[in-house]
PDB file of C-alpha atoms in Angstrom:
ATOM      1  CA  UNK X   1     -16.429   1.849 -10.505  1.00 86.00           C
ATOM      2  CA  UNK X   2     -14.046   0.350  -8.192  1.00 92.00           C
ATOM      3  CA  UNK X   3     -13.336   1.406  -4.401  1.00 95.00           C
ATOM      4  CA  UNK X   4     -10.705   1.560  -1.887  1.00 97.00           C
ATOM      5  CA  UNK X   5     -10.944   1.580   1.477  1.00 96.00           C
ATOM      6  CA  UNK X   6      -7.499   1.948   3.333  1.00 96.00           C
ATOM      7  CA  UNK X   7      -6.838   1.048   7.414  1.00 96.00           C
ATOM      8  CA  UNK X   8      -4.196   0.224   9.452  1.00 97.00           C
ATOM      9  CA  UNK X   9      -2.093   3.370  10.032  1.00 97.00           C
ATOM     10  CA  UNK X  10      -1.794   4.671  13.077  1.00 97.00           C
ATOM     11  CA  UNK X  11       1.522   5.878  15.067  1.00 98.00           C
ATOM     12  CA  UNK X  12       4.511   3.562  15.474  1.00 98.00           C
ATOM     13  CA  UNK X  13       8.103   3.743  17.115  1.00 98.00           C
ATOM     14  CA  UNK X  14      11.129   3.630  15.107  1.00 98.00           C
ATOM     15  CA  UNK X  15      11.960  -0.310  14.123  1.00 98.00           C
ATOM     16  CA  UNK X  16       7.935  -0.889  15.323  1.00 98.00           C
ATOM     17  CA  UNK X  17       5.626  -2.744  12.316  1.00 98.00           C
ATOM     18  CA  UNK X  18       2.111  -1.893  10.945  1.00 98.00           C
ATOM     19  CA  UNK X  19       0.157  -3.867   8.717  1.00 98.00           C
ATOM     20  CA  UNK X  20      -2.154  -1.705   6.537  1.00 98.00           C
ATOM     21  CA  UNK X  21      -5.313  -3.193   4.450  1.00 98.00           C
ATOM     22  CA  UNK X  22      -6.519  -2.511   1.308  1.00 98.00           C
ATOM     23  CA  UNK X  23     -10.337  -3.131   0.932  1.00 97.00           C
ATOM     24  CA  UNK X  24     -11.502  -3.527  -2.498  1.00 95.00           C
ATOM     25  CA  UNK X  25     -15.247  -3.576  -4.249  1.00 92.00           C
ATOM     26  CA  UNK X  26     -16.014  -5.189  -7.896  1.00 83.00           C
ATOM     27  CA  UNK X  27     -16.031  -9.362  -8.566  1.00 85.00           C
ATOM     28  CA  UNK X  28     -12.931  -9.096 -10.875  1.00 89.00           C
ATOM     29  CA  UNK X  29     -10.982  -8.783  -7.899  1.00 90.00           C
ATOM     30  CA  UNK X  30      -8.195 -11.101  -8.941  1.00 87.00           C
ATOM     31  CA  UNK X  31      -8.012  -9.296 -12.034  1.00 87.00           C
ATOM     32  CA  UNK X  32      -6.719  -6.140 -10.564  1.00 93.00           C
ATOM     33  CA  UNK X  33      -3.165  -5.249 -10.773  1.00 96.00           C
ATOM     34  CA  UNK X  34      -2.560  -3.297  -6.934  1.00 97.00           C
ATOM     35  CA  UNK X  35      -0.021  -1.147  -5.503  1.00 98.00           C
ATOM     36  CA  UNK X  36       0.808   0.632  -2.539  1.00 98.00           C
ATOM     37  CA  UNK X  37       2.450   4.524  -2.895  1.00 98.00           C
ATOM     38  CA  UNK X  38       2.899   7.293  -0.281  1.00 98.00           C
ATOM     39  CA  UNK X  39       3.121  10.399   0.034  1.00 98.00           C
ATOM     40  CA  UNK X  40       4.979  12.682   2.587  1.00 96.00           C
ATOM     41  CA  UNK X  41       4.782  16.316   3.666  1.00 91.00           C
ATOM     42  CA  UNK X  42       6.437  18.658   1.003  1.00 94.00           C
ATOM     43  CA  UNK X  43       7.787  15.340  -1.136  1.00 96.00           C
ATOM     44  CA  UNK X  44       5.424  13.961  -4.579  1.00 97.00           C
ATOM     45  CA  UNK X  45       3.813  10.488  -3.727  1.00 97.00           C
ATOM     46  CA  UNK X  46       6.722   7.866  -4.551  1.00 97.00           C
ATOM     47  CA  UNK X  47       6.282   4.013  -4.993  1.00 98.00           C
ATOM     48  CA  UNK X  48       6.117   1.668  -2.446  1.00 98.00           C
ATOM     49  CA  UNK X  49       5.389  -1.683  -3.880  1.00 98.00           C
ATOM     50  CA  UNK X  50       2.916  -3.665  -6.495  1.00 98.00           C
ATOM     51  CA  UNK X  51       1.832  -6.677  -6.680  1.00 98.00           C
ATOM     52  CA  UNK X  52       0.573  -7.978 -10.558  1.00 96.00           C
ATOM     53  CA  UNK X  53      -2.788 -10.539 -10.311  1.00 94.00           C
ATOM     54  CA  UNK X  54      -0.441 -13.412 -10.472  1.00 93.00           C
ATOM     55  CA  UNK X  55       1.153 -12.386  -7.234  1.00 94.00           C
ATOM     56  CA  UNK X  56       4.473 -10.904  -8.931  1.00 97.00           C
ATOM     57  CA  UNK X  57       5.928  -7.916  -6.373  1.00 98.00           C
ATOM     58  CA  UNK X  58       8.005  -5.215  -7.025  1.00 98.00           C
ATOM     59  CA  UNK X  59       9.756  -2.756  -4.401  1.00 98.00           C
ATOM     60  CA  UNK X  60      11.061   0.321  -3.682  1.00 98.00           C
ATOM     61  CA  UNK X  61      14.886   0.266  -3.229  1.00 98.00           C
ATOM     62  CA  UNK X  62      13.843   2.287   0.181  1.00 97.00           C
ATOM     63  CA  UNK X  63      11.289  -0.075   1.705  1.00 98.00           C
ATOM     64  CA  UNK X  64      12.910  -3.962   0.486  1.00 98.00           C
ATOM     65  CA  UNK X  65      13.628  -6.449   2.973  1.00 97.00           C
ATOM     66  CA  UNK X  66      11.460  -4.539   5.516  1.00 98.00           C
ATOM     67  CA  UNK X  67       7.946  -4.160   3.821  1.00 98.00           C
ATOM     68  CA  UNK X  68       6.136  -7.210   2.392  1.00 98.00           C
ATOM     69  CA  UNK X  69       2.815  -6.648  -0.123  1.00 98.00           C
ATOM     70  CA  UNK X  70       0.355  -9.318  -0.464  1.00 97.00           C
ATOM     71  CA  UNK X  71      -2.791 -10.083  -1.039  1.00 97.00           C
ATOM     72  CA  UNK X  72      -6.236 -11.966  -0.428  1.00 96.00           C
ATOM     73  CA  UNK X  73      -8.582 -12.648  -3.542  1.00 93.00           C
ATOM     74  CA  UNK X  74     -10.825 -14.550  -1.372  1.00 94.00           C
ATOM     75  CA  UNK X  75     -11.411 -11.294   0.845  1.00 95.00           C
ATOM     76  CA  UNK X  76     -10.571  -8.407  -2.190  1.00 95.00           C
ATOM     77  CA  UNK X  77      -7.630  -7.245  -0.119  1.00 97.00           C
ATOM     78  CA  UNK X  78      -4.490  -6.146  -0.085  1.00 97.00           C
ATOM     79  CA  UNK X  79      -2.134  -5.950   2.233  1.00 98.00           C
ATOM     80  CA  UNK X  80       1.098  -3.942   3.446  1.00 98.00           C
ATOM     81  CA  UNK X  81       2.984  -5.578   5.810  1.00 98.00           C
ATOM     82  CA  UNK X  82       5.626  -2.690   7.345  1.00 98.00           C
ATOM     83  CA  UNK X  83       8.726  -3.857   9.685  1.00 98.00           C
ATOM     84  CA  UNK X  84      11.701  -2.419  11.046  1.00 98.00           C
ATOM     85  CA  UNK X  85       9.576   1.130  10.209  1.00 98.00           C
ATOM     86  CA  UNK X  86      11.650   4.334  10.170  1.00 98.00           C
ATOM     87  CA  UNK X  87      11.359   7.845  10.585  1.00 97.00           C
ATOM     88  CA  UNK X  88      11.212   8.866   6.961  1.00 96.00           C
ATOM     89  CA  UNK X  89       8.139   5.784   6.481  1.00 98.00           C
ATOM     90  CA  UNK X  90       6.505   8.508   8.309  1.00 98.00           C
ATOM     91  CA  UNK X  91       3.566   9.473   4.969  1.00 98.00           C
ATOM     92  CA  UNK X  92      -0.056   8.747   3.941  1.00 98.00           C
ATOM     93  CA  UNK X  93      -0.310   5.638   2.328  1.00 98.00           C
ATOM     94  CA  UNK X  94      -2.487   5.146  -0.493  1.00 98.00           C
ATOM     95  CA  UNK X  95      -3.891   2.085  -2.274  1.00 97.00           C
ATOM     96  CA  UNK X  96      -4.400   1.592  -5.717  1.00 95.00           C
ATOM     97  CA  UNK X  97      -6.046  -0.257  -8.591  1.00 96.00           C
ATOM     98  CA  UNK X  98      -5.143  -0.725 -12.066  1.00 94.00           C
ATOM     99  CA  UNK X  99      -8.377  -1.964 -13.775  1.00 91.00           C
ATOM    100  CA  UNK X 100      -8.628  -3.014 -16.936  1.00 89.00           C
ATOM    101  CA  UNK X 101      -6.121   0.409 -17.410  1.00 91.00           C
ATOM    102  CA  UNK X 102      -8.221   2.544 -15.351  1.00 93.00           C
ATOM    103  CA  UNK X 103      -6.543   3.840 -11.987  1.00 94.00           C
ATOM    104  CA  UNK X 104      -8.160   3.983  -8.721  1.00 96.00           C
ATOM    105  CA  UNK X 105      -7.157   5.317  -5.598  1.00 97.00           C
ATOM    106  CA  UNK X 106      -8.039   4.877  -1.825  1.00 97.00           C
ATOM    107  CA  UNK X 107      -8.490   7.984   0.396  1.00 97.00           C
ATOM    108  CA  UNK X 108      -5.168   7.135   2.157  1.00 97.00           C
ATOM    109  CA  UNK X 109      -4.135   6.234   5.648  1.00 97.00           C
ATOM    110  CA  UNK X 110      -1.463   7.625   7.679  1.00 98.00           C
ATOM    111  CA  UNK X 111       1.490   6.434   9.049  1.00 98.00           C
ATOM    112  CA  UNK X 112       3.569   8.321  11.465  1.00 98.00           C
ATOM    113  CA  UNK X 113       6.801   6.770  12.947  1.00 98.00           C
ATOM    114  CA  UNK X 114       7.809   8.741  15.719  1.00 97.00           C
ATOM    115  CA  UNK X 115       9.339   8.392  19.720  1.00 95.00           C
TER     116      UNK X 115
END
C-alpha cells in the first residue's frame, strides 16, 4: 500500500506561482512512475504532467512552459512547480502513483487563482 499526501495549494493571483508537494510512503520510491492531474468544477480530471523514474516529463499542451514537475527520491517527493498561473489552473490537484501497475491517488489539494 502506497500513500499520498498532497500540500501546497492555497489561493494565488493571476500570473502568481505555487509549488505543490507530493509526499510519498514505500522504499521503492524511485521505482514509482508519478503524475500530477486536476480536476475542476463541472470538467473530468485532465492531465497535468508525469514524470517516469528516470526523470522523463511529459505535459499538458495547457500547462508547458509555465509548470515544471520534478522530483526528490532522497525525500519520496514530488513536486509541481506552477508559474505564470491562470484563471482556468483554478482545480484540485491530485498526485499519483503508478506502482508496479497499481494506481494510487492523493486526497488532492486545491488551487484557486483568483483577484
Amino acid at each position: 500500500q502506497v500513500q499520498l499526501v498532497e500540500s501546497g495549494g492555497g489561493l494565488v493571483q493571476p500570473g502568481g506561482s505555487l509549488r505543490l508537494s507530493c509526499a510519498a510512503s514505500g522504499s521503492r520510491f524511485s521505482s514509482y512512475a508519478m503524475g500530477w492531474y486536476r480536476q475542476a468544477p463541472g470538467k473530468q480530471r485532465e492531465l497535468v504532467a508525469t514524470i517516469t523514474s528516470g526523470g522523463y516529463t511529459n505535459y499538458a499542451d495547457s500547462v508547458k512552459g509555465r509548470f515544471t514537475i520534478s522530483r526528490d527520491n532522497a525525500k519520496n517527493t514530488m513536486y509541481l512547480r506552477m508559474n505564470s498561473l491562470k484563471f482556468e489552473d483554478t482545480a484540485v490537484y491530485y498526485c499519483y502513483a503508478d506502482v508496479a501497475g497499481r494506481d494510487y491517488w492523493g486526497q488532492g489539494t486545491q488551487v484557486t487563482v483568483s483577484s
